[in-house]
Coordinates of N, CA, C and O in Angstrom, one line a residue:
M1 N -7.5 1.6 20.7 CA -6.2 2.0 20.1 C -6.3 1.8 18.6 O -6.7 0.8 18.1
A2 N -6.0 2.9 17.9 CA -6.0 2.9 16.4 C -4.6 2.4 16.0 O -3.6 3.1 16.1
L3 N -4.6 1.2 15.4 CA -3.4 0.6 14.9 C -2.9 1.3 13.7 O -3.7 1.6 12.8
K4 N -1.6 1.6 13.6 CA -1.0 2.2 12.4 C -0.9 1.1 11.3 O -0.9 -0.1 11.6
P5 N -0.7 1.5 10.1 CA -0.7 0.6 9.0 C 0.4 -0.6 9.2 O 0.0 -1.7 8.9
L6 N 1.6 -0.3 9.6 CA 2.6 -1.4 9.7 C 2.1 -2.3 10.8 O 2.4 -3.5 10.7
C7 N 1.5 -1.8 11.9 CA 1.0 -2.7 13.0 C 0.0 -3.7 12.4 O 0.0 -4.9 12.7
I8 N -0.9 -3.2 11.6 CA -1.9 -4.0 11.0 C -1.3 -5.1 10.1 O -1.7 -6.3 10.2
S9 N -0.3 -4.7 9.3 CA 0.4 -5.7 8.5 C 1.1 -6.8 9.3 O 1.0 -8.0 9.0
V10 N 1.8 -6.4 10.4 CA 2.5 -7.3 11.2 C 1.5 -8.3 11.9 O 1.6 -9.5 11.9
L11 N 0.4 -7.7 12.5 CA -0.6 -8.6 13.1 C -1.3 -9.5 12.1 O -1.5 -10.7 12.5
A12 N -1.5 -9.0 11.0 CA -2.2 -9.9 9.9 C -1.3 -11.1 9.6 O -1.7 -12.2 9.4
L13 N 0.0 -10.8 9.4 CA 1.0 -11.9 9.2 C 0.9 -12.9 10.3 O 0.9 -14.1 10.1
L14 N 0.9 -12.4 11.5 CA 0.9 -13.4 12.7 C -0.4 -14.1 12.8 O -0.4 -15.1 13.5
V15 N -1.5 -13.6 12.2 CA -2.7 -14.4 12.2 C -2.5 -15.7 11.4 O -3.0 -16.7 11.7
E16 N -1.7 -15.5 10.4 CA -1.3 -16.7 9.5 C -0.5 -17.8 10.3 O -0.8 -18.9 10.2
R17 N 0.5 -17.3 11.0 CA 1.4 -18.2 11.7 C 2.4 -17.4 12.5 O 2.7 -16.2 12.1
P18 N 3.0 -17.9 13.5 CA 4.1 -17.3 14.2 C 5.3 -17.1 13.3 O 5.6 -18.0 12.4
M19 N 6.1 -16.0 13.4 CA 7.3 -15.8 12.6 C 8.1 -14.7 13.3 O 7.7 -14.0 14.2
H20 N 9.3 -14.6 12.8 CA 10.3 -13.6 13.3 C 10.2 -12.4 12.3 O 9.8 -12.5 11.2
P21 N 10.7 -11.2 12.8 CA 10.6 -10.0 12.0 C 11.3 -10.1 10.7 O 10.8 -9.5 9.7
Y22 N 12.4 -10.7 10.6 CA 13.1 -10.8 9.3 C 12.2 -11.6 8.3 O 12.1 -11.1 7.1
E23 N 11.5 -12.6 8.7 CA 10.6 -13.3 7.8 C 9.4 -12.4 7.5 O 8.9 -12.5 6.3
M24 N 8.9 -11.7 8.4 CA 7.8 -10.7 8.1 C 8.2 -9.8 7.0 O 7.4 -9.5 6.1
N25 N 9.4 -9.2 7.2 CA 9.9 -8.2 6.2 C 10.0 -8.9 4.8 O 9.5 -8.3 3.8
R26 N 10.5 -10.1 4.7 CA 10.6 -10.8 3.5 C 9.3 -11.0 2.8 O 9.1 -10.8 1.7
L27 N 8.3 -11.5 3.6 CA 7.0 -11.8 3.1 C 6.3 -10.5 2.7 O 5.6 -10.5 1.6
L28 N 6.4 -9.5 3.5 CA 5.7 -8.2 3.1 C 6.2 -7.7 1.7 O 5.4 -7.3 0.9
H29 N 7.5 -7.8 1.5 CA 8.1 -7.3 0.3 C 7.8 -8.3 -0.9 O 7.4 -7.9 -2.0
E30 N 7.8 -9.6 -0.6 CA 7.5 -10.6 -1.6 C 6.0 -10.5 -2.0 O 5.7 -10.7 -3.2
R31 N 5.2 -10.1 -1.1 CA 3.8 -9.9 -1.4 C 3.5 -8.5 -2.0 O 2.3 -8.2 -2.2
H32 N 4.5 -7.7 -2.1 CA 4.4 -6.3 -2.6 C 3.5 -5.5 -1.7 O 2.8 -4.6 -2.2
E33 N 3.4 -5.7 -0.4 CA 2.6 -4.9 0.5 C 3.2 -3.6 0.7 O 2.6 -2.7 1.3
D34 N 4.4 -3.3 0.2 CA 5.0 -2.0 0.3 C 4.3 -1.0 -0.6 O 4.5 0.2 -0.6
R35 N 3.3 -1.5 -1.4 CA 2.4 -0.6 -2.1 C 1.3 0.0 -1.2 O 0.7 1.0 -1.5
F36 N 1.2 -0.6 0.0 CA 0.1 -0.2 0.9 C 0.7 0.5 2.2 O 0.0 1.3 2.8
V37 N 1.9 0.1 2.6 CA 2.5 0.5 3.8 C 4.0 0.6 3.6 O 4.6 -0.1 2.9
K38 N 4.6 1.7 4.3 CA 6.0 1.9 4.2 C 6.7 0.8 5.1 O 6.4 0.7 6.3
I39 N 7.6 0.1 4.5 CA 8.2 -1.0 5.2 C 9.7 -0.8 5.2 O 10.4 -0.8 4.1
R40 N 10.3 -0.7 6.4 CA 11.8 -0.7 6.5 C 12.0 -1.6 7.7 O 11.3 -1.7 8.7
L41 N 13.1 -2.4 7.6 CA 13.4 -3.4 8.6 C 13.5 -2.8 10.0 O 13.0 -3.4 10.9
G42 N 14.2 -1.7 10.1 CA 14.3 -1.0 11.4 C 12.9 -0.7 12.0 O 12.6 -0.9 13.2
S43 N 12.1 -0.1 11.2 CA 10.7 0.2 11.6 C 9.9 -1.0 12.0 O 9.1 -1.0 12.9
L44 N 10.1 -2.1 11.2 CA 9.4 -3.3 11.5 C 9.8 -3.9 12.9 O 8.9 -4.3 13.7
Y45 N 11.1 -3.9 13.2 CA 11.5 -4.4 14.5 C 11.0 -3.5 15.6 O 10.5 -4.0 16.6
H46 N 11.0 -2.2 15.4 CA 10.4 -1.3 16.4 C 8.9 -1.5 16.6 O 8.4 -1.5 17.7
T47 N 8.2 -1.8 15.5 CA 6.8 -2.0 15.5 C 6.5 -3.3 16.3 O 5.6 -3.3 17.2
V48 N 7.3 -4.4 16.1 CA 7.1 -5.6 16.8 C 7.3 -5.4 18.3 O 6.6 -5.9 19.2
E49 N 8.4 -4.6 18.6 CA 8.6 -4.3 20.1 C 7.5 -3.6 20.7 O 7.1 -3.9 21.8
R50 N 6.9 -2.6 20.0 CA 5.8 -1.9 20.5 C 4.5 -2.8 20.7 O 3.8 -2.7 21.7
L51 N 4.3 -3.6 19.7 CA 3.2 -4.6 19.8 C 3.4 -5.5 21.0 O 2.4 -5.9 21.7
Q52 N 4.6 -5.9 21.2 CA 4.9 -6.8 22.4 C 4.6 -6.0 23.7 O 4.0 -6.6 24.6
A53 N 5.1 -4.8 23.7 CA 4.9 -4.0 25.0 C 3.4 -3.8 25.2 O 2.9 -3.7 26.4
D54 N 2.6 -3.7 24.1 CA 1.1 -3.5 24.3 C 0.4 -4.9 24.4 O -0.8 -4.9 24.4
E55 N 1.2 -6.0 24.5 CA 0.7 -7.3 24.7 C -0.2 -7.8 23.6 O -1.2 -8.6 23.8
L56 N 0.1 -7.3 22.4 CA -0.7 -7.7 21.2 C 0.0 -8.9 20.5 O -0.6 -9.6 19.7
V57 N 1.3 -9.0 20.8 CA 2.1 -10.2 20.3 C 3.0 -10.6 21.5 O 3.2 -9.9 22.4
E58 N 3.4 -11.9 21.4 CA 4.3 -12.4 22.4 C 5.4 -13.2 21.8 O 5.2 -13.8 20.7
A59 N 6.6 -13.2 22.4 CA 7.8 -13.9 21.9 C 7.5 -15.4 22.3 O 7.1 -15.7 23.5
I60 N 7.7 -16.3 21.4 CA 7.4 -17.7 21.7 C 8.7 -18.6 21.5 O 8.6 -19.8 21.8
G61 N 9.8 -18.0 21.1 CA 11.0 -18.8 21.0 C 12.1 -18.0 20.3 O 11.8 -16.9 19.7
T62 N 13.3 -18.5 20.4 CA 14.5 -17.9 19.8 C 15.3 -19.0 19.1 O 15.4 -20.1 19.7
E63 N 15.8 -18.7 18.0 CA 16.5 -19.7 17.2 C 17.7 -19.0 16.6 O 17.8 -17.8 16.4
R64 N 18.7 -19.8 16.3 CA 19.9 -19.3 15.6 C 20.3 -20.3 14.6 O 20.4 -21.5 14.8
E65 N 20.6 -19.8 13.3 CA 21.0 -20.7 12.3 C 22.5 -20.3 11.9 O 22.7 -19.2 11.5
G66 N 23.4 -21.2 12.1 CA 24.8 -21.0 11.8 C 25.3 -19.7 12.4 O 25.2 -19.5 13.6
N67 N 25.9 -18.9 11.6 CA 26.5 -17.6 12.1 C 25.5 -16.5 12.2 O 25.9 -15.4 12.6
R68 N 24.3 -16.7 11.8 CA 23.3 -15.6 11.8 C 23.0 -15.2 13.2 O 23.1 -16.0 14.2
P69 N 22.5 -14.0 13.4 CA 22.1 -13.6 14.8 C 20.8 -14.3 15.2 O 20.1 -14.9 14.4
E70 N 20.6 -14.3 16.5 CA 19.4 -15.0 17.1 C 18.2 -14.3 16.5 O 18.2 -13.1 16.3
R71 N 17.2 -15.1 16.3 CA 15.9 -14.6 15.8 C 14.8 -15.0 16.7 O 14.6 -16.2 17.0
T72 N 14.1 -14.0 17.2 CA 13.0 -14.2 18.1 C 11.7 -14.4 17.2 O 11.4 -13.6 16.4
T73 N 11.0 -15.5 17.5 CA 9.7 -15.7 16.8 C 8.6 -15.2 17.7 O 8.6 -15.4 18.9
Y74 N 7.6 -14.5 17.0 CA 6.5 -13.9 17.7 C 5.2 -14.6 17.3 O 5.1 -15.0 16.1
A75 N 4.2 -14.6 18.2 CA 2.9 -15.0 17.8 C 1.9 -14.0 18.3 O 2.2 -13.2 19.2
I76 N 0.8 -13.9 17.6 CA -0.3 -13.0 18.0 C -1.0 -13.4 19.2 O -1.2 -14.6 19.4
T77 N -1.4 -12.5 20.1 CA -2.2 -12.9 21.3 C -3.6 -12.7 21.0 O -4.0 -12.2 19.9
A78 N -4.5 -13.1 21.9 CA -5.9 -13.0 21.7 C -6.3 -11.5 21.6 O -7.1 -11.1 20.7
A79 N -5.6 -10.6 22.4 CA -5.8 -9.2 22.3 C -5.4 -8.6 21.0 O -6.0 -7.7 20.4
G80 N -4.3 -9.2 20.4 CA -3.8 -8.7 19.1 C -4.7 -9.1 18.0 O -5.0 -8.3 17.1
R81 N -5.3 -10.3 18.1 CA -6.3 -10.7 17.1 C -7.5 -9.8 17.2 O -8.0 -9.4 16.1
E82 N -8.0 -9.5 18.4 CA -9.1 -8.6 18.5 C -8.8 -7.3 18.0 O -9.7 -6.7 17.3
A83 N -7.6 -6.7 18.3 CA -7.3 -5.4 17.8 C -7.2 -5.3 16.3 O -7.7 -4.3 15.7
V84 N -6.5 -6.3 15.7 CA -6.4 -6.2 14.2 C -7.8 -6.4 13.5 O -8.1 -5.7 12.6
E85 N -8.6 -7.3 14.1 CA -9.9 -7.5 13.5 C -10.7 -6.2 13.6 O -11.4 -5.8 12.7
A86 N -10.7 -5.6 14.8 CA -11.5 -4.3 15.0 C -11.0 -3.2 14.1 O -11.8 -2.5 13.5
R87 N -9.7 -3.1 13.9 CA -9.1 -2.0 13.1 C -9.5 -2.2 11.6 O -9.8 -1.3 10.9
V88 N -9.3 -3.5 11.1 CA -9.6 -3.8 9.7 C -11.1 -3.5 9.5 O -11.5 -2.9 8.5
R89 N -11.9 -3.9 10.4 CA -13.4 -3.7 10.2 C -13.7 -2.2 10.2 O -14.5 -1.8 9.4
E90 N -13.0 -1.5 11.0 CA -13.2 0.0 11.1 C -12.8 0.6 9.7 O -13.6 1.4 9.1
L91 N -11.7 0.2 9.2 CA -11.2 0.8 7.9 C -12.0 0.3 6.7 O -12.0 1.1 5.7
I92 N -12.6 -0.8 6.7 CA -13.4 -1.2 5.5 C -14.8 -0.9 5.6 O -15.6 -1.1 4.7
S93 N -15.2 -0.3 6.8 CA -16.6 0.0 6.9 C -17.0 1.5 6.6 O -18.1 1.8 6.4
R94 N -16.0 2.3 6.6 CA -16.2 3.7 6.2 C -15.0 4.4 5.7 O -13.9 4.1 6.2
P95 N -15.2 5.3 4.8 CA -14.0 6.0 4.2 C -13.2 6.8 5.2 O -13.8 7.4 6.1
V96 N -11.9 6.9 4.9 CA -11.1 7.8 5.8 C -10.5 8.9 4.8 O -10.1 8.6 3.7
R97 N -10.6 10.1 5.3 CA -10.0 11.2 4.5 C -8.5 11.1 4.5 O -7.9 11.1 5.6
E98 N -7.9 10.9 3.4 CA -6.5 10.6 3.3 C -5.6 11.7 2.8 O -4.4 11.6 2.9
Y99 N -6.1 12.7 2.3 CA -5.3 13.9 1.8 C -4.3 13.5 0.8 O -3.1 13.7 1.0
P100 N -4.7 12.9 -0.4 CA -3.7 12.5 -1.4 C -3.0 13.7 -2.0 O -3.6 14.7 -2.3
H101 N -1.8 13.5 -2.4 CA -1.0 14.6 -3.0 C -1.5 14.9 -4.4 O -1.4 16.1 -4.7
F102 N -1.9 13.9 -5.1 CA -2.3 14.2 -6.5 C -3.6 15.1 -6.5 O -3.6 16.0 -7.3
A103 N -4.5 14.9 -5.6 CA -5.7 15.7 -5.6 C -5.3 17.1 -5.2 O -5.9 18.1 -5.8
L104 N -4.4 17.3 -4.3 CA -3.9 18.6 -4.0 C -3.3 19.3 -5.2 O -3.6 20.5 -5.5
A105 N -2.4 18.6 -5.9 CA -1.8 19.1 -7.1 C -2.9 19.5 -8.2 O -2.7 20.6 -8.8
L106 N -3.9 18.7 -8.3 CA -4.9 19.1 -9.3 C -5.7 20.3 -8.8 O -6.0 21.2 -9.7
S107 N -5.9 20.5 -7.6 CA -6.6 21.6 -7.1 C -5.8 22.9 -7.3 O -6.4 24.0 -7.3
E108 N -4.5 22.8 -7.4 CA -3.7 24.0 -7.6 C -3.0 24.0 -9.0 O -2.2 24.9 -9.3
A109 N -3.4 23.1 -9.9 CA -2.8 23.1 -11.2 C -3.1 24.3 -12.0 O -2.4 24.6 -13.0
H110 N -4.1 25.1 -11.7 CA -4.4 26.3 -12.4 C -3.3 27.3 -12.3 O -3.3 28.3 -13.0
T111 N -2.3 27.1 -11.4 CA -1.2 28.0 -11.3 C -0.1 27.9 -12.4 O 0.8 28.6 -12.5
I112 N -0.3 26.8 -13.2 CA 0.7 26.6 -14.3 C -0.1 26.7 -15.7 O -1.3 26.6 -15.7
G113 N 0.6 26.8 -16.7 CA 0.0 26.9 -18.0 C -0.7 25.6 -18.5 O -0.3 24.5 -18.0
A114 N -1.6 25.7 -19.4 CA -2.3 24.6 -19.9 C -1.3 23.6 -20.6 O -1.4 22.4 -20.4
A115 N -0.3 24.1 -21.4 CA 0.6 23.2 -22.1 C 1.5 22.5 -21.0 O 1.7 21.3 -21.2
E116 N 1.9 23.1 -20.0 CA 2.7 22.5 -19.0 C 1.9 21.5 -18.2 O 2.3 20.4 -17.9
A117 N 0.7 21.8 -17.9 CA -0.2 20.9 -17.2 C -0.5 19.7 -18.0 O -0.4 18.5 -17.5
T118 N -0.8 19.8 -19.3 CA -1.1 18.6 -20.1 C 0.2 17.7 -20.3 O 0.1 16.5 -20.2
A119 N 1.4 18.4 -20.4 CA 2.6 17.6 -20.5 C 2.9 16.8 -19.2 O 3.2 15.6 -19.3
D120 N 2.7 17.5 -18.1 CA 2.9 16.8 -16.8 C 1.9 15.7 -16.6 O 2.3 14.6 -16.1
L121 N 0.7 16.0 -16.9 CA -0.4 15.0 -16.8 C -0.1 13.8 -17.7 O -0.3 12.6 -17.3
Q122 N 0.4 14.0 -18.9 CA 0.8 12.9 -19.8 C 1.9 12.0 -19.1 O 1.9 10.8 -19.2
Q123 N 2.9 12.7 -18.5 CA 3.9 11.9 -17.8 C 3.3 11.1 -16.7 O 3.7 9.9 -16.5
Y124 N 2.3 11.6 -16.0 CA 1.6 10.9 -14.9 C 0.9 9.7 -15.5 O 0.9 8.6 -14.9
V125 N 0.2 9.9 -16.7 CA -0.5 8.8 -17.3 C 0.5 7.7 -17.7 O 0.3 6.5 -17.6
T126 N 1.7 8.1 -18.2 CA 2.7 7.1 -18.6 C 3.2 6.3 -17.4 O 3.3 5.0 -17.5
A127 N 3.4 7.0 -16.2 CA 3.7 6.3 -15.0 C 2.6 5.3 -14.6 O 2.9 4.2 -14.1
L128 N 1.4 5.8 -14.7 CA 0.2 4.9 -14.3 C 0.2 3.7 -15.2 O -0.1 2.6 -14.8
D129 N 0.5 3.9 -16.5 CA 0.5 2.7 -17.5 C 1.5 1.7 -17.0 O 1.3 0.5 -17.1
E130 N 2.7 2.2 -16.6 CA 3.7 1.2 -16.1 C 3.3 0.5 -14.9 O 3.5 -0.7 -14.7
D131 N 2.6 1.3 -14.0 CA 2.1 0.7 -12.7 C 1.0 -0.4 -13.0 O 1.0 -1.4 -12.5
I132 N 0.2 0.0 -14.0 CA -0.9 -0.9 -14.4 C -0.3 -2.2 -15.0 O -0.8 -3.3 -14.6
A133 N 0.7 -2.1 -15.8 CA 1.3 -3.3 -16.4 C 2.0 -4.2 -15.3 O 1.8 -5.4 -15.3
E134 N 2.6 -3.5 -14.3 CA 3.2 -4.3 -13.2 C 2.2 -5.0 -12.3 O 2.3 -6.1 -12.0
L135 N 1.1 -4.2 -12.0 CA 0.1 -4.8 -11.2 C -0.6 -6.0 -11.9 O -0.9 -7.0 -11.3
T136 N -0.8 -5.8 -13.2 CA -1.5 -6.9 -14.0 C -0.6 -8.1 -14.0 O -1.1 -9.2 -13.8
A137 N 0.7 -8.0 -14.1 CA 1.6 -9.1 -14.1 C 1.6 -9.8 -12.7 O 1.6 -11.0 -12.6
L138 N 1.7 -8.9 -11.7 CA 1.7 -9.5 -10.3 C 0.4 -10.3 -10.0 O 0.5 -11.4 -9.4
L139 N -0.7 -9.8 -10.4 CA -2.0 -10.4 -10.2 C -2.1 -11.7 -11.0 O -2.6 -12.7 -10.5
R140 N -1.6 -11.7 -12.2 CA -1.6 -12.9 -13.0 C -0.7 -14.0 -12.4 O -1.1 -15.1 -12.3
A141 N 0.4 -13.6 -11.9 CA 1.3 -14.5 -11.2 C 0.7 -15.1 -9.9 O 0.8 -16.3 -9.7
A142 N 0.0 -14.3 -9.2 CA -0.7 -14.8 -8.0 C -1.8 -15.8 -8.4 O -1.9 -16.8 -7.7
R143 N -2.6 -15.5 -9.4 CA -3.6 -16.4 -9.9 C -2.9 -17.7 -10.3 O -3.4 -18.8 -10.0
D144 N -1.9 -17.6 -11.1 CA -1.2 -18.8 -11.7 C -0.6 -19.6 -10.5 O -0.5 -20.9 -10.7
R145 N -0.2 -19.0 -9.5 CA 0.4 -19.8 -8.3 C -0.7 -20.3 -7.4 O -0.4 -21.0 -6.5
G146 N -1.9 -20.1 -7.7 CA -3.0 -20.6 -6.9 C -3.2 -19.9 -5.6 O -3.8 -20.5 -4.7
I147 N -2.7 -18.7 -5.5 CA -2.9 -17.9 -4.2 C -4.3 -17.5 -4.1 O -4.9 -16.9 -5.0
P148 N -5.0 -17.8 -3.0 CA -6.4 -17.4 -2.8 C -6.6 -15.9 -3.0 O -5.8 -15.1 -2.6
E149 N -7.7 -15.6 -3.7 CA -8.0 -14.2 -4.0 C -8.0 -13.3 -2.8 O -7.6 -12.1 -2.9
T150 N -8.4 -13.8 -1.7 CA -8.5 -12.9 -0.5 C -7.1 -12.3 -0.1 O -7.0 -11.3 0.5
Y151 N -6.0 -13.0 -0.6 CA -4.7 -12.4 -0.3 C -4.2 -11.4 -1.3 O -3.3 -10.7 -1.0
W152 N -4.8 -11.3 -2.4 CA -4.4 -10.3 -3.4 C -5.5 -9.4 -3.9 O -5.4 -8.6 -4.8
I153 N -6.6 -9.3 -3.1 CA -7.8 -8.5 -3.5 C -7.4 -7.0 -3.4 O -7.9 -6.2 -4.3
A154 N -6.5 -6.6 -2.5 CA -6.1 -5.2 -2.5 C -5.3 -4.9 -3.7 O -5.4 -3.7 -4.2
G155 N -4.5 -5.8 -4.3 CA -3.9 -5.5 -5.6 C -4.9 -5.3 -6.7 O -4.7 -4.4 -7.6
D156 N -5.9 -6.0 -6.7 CA -7.0 -5.9 -7.7 C -7.6 -4.5 -7.5 O -7.9 -3.8 -8.5
Y157 N -7.8 -4.1 -6.3 CA -8.3 -2.7 -6.0 C -7.4 -1.7 -6.5 O -7.8 -0.7 -7.2
L158 N -6.1 -1.8 -6.3 CA -5.1 -0.8 -6.8 C -5.1 -0.8 -8.3 O -5.0 0.3 -8.9
L159 N -5.2 -2.0 -9.0 CA -5.3 -2.0 -10.4 C -6.5 -1.3 -10.9 O -6.4 -0.5 -11.8
T160 N -7.6 -1.6 -10.4 CA -8.9 -1.0 -10.8 C -8.9 0.5 -10.6 O -9.3 1.3 -11.5
T161 N -8.4 1.0 -9.5 CA -8.3 2.5 -9.3 C -7.3 3.1 -10.2 O -7.5 4.2 -10.6
A162 N -6.2 2.4 -10.4 CA -5.1 3.0 -11.3 C -5.7 3.2 -12.7 O -5.5 4.2 -13.4
I163 N -6.5 2.2 -13.2 CA -7.1 2.2 -14.5 C -8.1 3.4 -14.6 O -8.1 4.2 -15.5
A164 N -8.9 3.5 -13.5 CA -9.9 4.6 -13.5 C -9.2 5.9 -13.5 O -9.6 6.9 -14.2
Q165 N -8.2 6.0 -12.7 CA -7.4 7.3 -12.6 C -6.8 7.7 -14.0 O -6.9 8.8 -14.4
R166 N -6.2 6.7 -14.6 CA -5.5 6.9 -15.9 C -6.6 7.4 -16.9 O -6.4 8.3 -17.6
D167 N -7.7 6.7 -16.9 CA -8.8 7.1 -17.9 C -9.3 8.5 -17.6 O -9.6 9.2 -18.6
W168 N -9.5 8.8 -16.3 CA -10.0 10.1 -16.0 C -9.0 11.2 -16.4 O -9.4 12.2 -17.0
I169 N -7.7 11.0 -16.1 CA -6.7 12.0 -16.5 C -6.6 12.1 -18.0 O -6.4 13.2 -18.5
T170 N -6.7 11.0 -18.7 CA -6.6 11.0 -20.2 C -7.7 11.9 -20.7 O -7.5 12.7 -21.6
T171 N -8.9 11.7 -20.2 CA -10.1 12.6 -20.6 C -9.8 14.0 -20.2 O -10.1 14.9 -21.0
L172 N -9.2 14.3 -19.0 CA -8.9 15.6 -18.6 C -7.9 16.3 -19.6 O -8.1 17.4 -20.0
I173 N -6.9 15.5 -20.0 CA -5.9 16.1 -21.0 C -6.6 16.4 -22.3 O -6.4 17.5 -22.8
T174 N -7.5 15.6 -22.8 CA -8.3 15.8 -24.0 C -9.1 17.1 -23.8 O -9.2 17.9 -24.7
R175 N -9.8 17.2 -22.7 CA -10.6 18.4 -22.4 C -9.8 19.7 -22.4 O -10.3 20.7 -22.9
I176 N -8.6 19.6 -21.9 CA -7.8 20.8 -21.9 C -7.3 21.1 -23.3 O -7.4 22.3 -23.7
E177 N -6.8 20.1 -24.0 CA -6.3 20.3 -25.4 C -7.4 20.8 -26.3 O -7.1 21.6 -27.2
T178 N -8.6 20.3 -26.2 CA -9.7 20.7 -27.1 C -10.4 22.0 -26.6 O -11.3 22.4 -27.3
K179 N -9.9 22.5 -25.5 CA -10.5 23.7 -24.9 C -12.0 23.5 -24.4 O -12.7 24.4 -24.2
D180 N -12.4 22.2 -24.3 CA -13.6 21.9 -23.6 C -13.6 22.4 -22.2 O -14.6 22.8 -21.6
L181 N -12.4 22.3 -21.6 CA -12.2 22.8 -20.2 C -11.3 24.0 -20.5 O -10.2 24.0 -20.9
I182 N -11.8 25.2 -20.2 CA -11.1 26.4 -20.3 C -10.1 26.6 -19.1 O -10.6 26.6 -18.0
W183 N -8.8 26.6 -19.5 CA -7.8 26.7 -18.4 C -7.6 28.1 -18.0 O -7.3 29.0 -18.8
Q184 N -8.0 28.4 -16.7 CA -7.9 29.8 -16.2 C -6.9 29.9 -15.1 O -7.0 29.0 -14.2
P185 N -6.1 30.8 -15.0 CA -5.7 31.6 -16.2 C -4.7 30.8 -17.1 O -3.9 30.1 -16.5
D186 N -4.9 30.9 -18.4 CA -3.9 30.3 -19.3 C -2.6 31.1 -19.3 O -2.7 32.2 -19.8
L187 N -1.6 30.6 -18.7 CA -0.4 31.4 -18.6 C 0.5 31.4 -19.8 O 1.7 31.8 -19.8
Q188 N 0.0 30.9 -20.9 CA 0.8 30.8 -22.1 C 1.0 32.1 -22.8 O 0.2 32.9 -22.8

């Protein structure tokens, strides 16, 4: 079974310790894992239910604090641990074709004029610079808090790829503006 991204995140949390979905949601957002996987509380509860039906997690208790609703705590099963380890190994052992939107846009950017393309690309670079600044701050905070690197290595990957992407796009803008790259057809 190929685990979907949110399933991987849930099982990985449960490798750390048993917890209830509300705590999982809080931790995933606190750790900024919403940069890797779409996280909505409803989807998270549905994912946990599906993992339980597949016997990859099991309910180990229910608790209630004050007026809050009951919270069921889940633990990973041996089958769940095997499944998440197998899927993570599969994903880090060979590239997956992901069909990114930006690459599609680049492949069709010839349909707009050079001036529009460079202006839009400059906006993209500005957004990347903001993202780079945020990632840099998050990684610095993780280091300062003594969080082991294995927990934030994906953030370092995102930072490194964002910097490389920004630098490549900046070079592309320069190539278009200096006419080193002839924009065909130039719709200006």
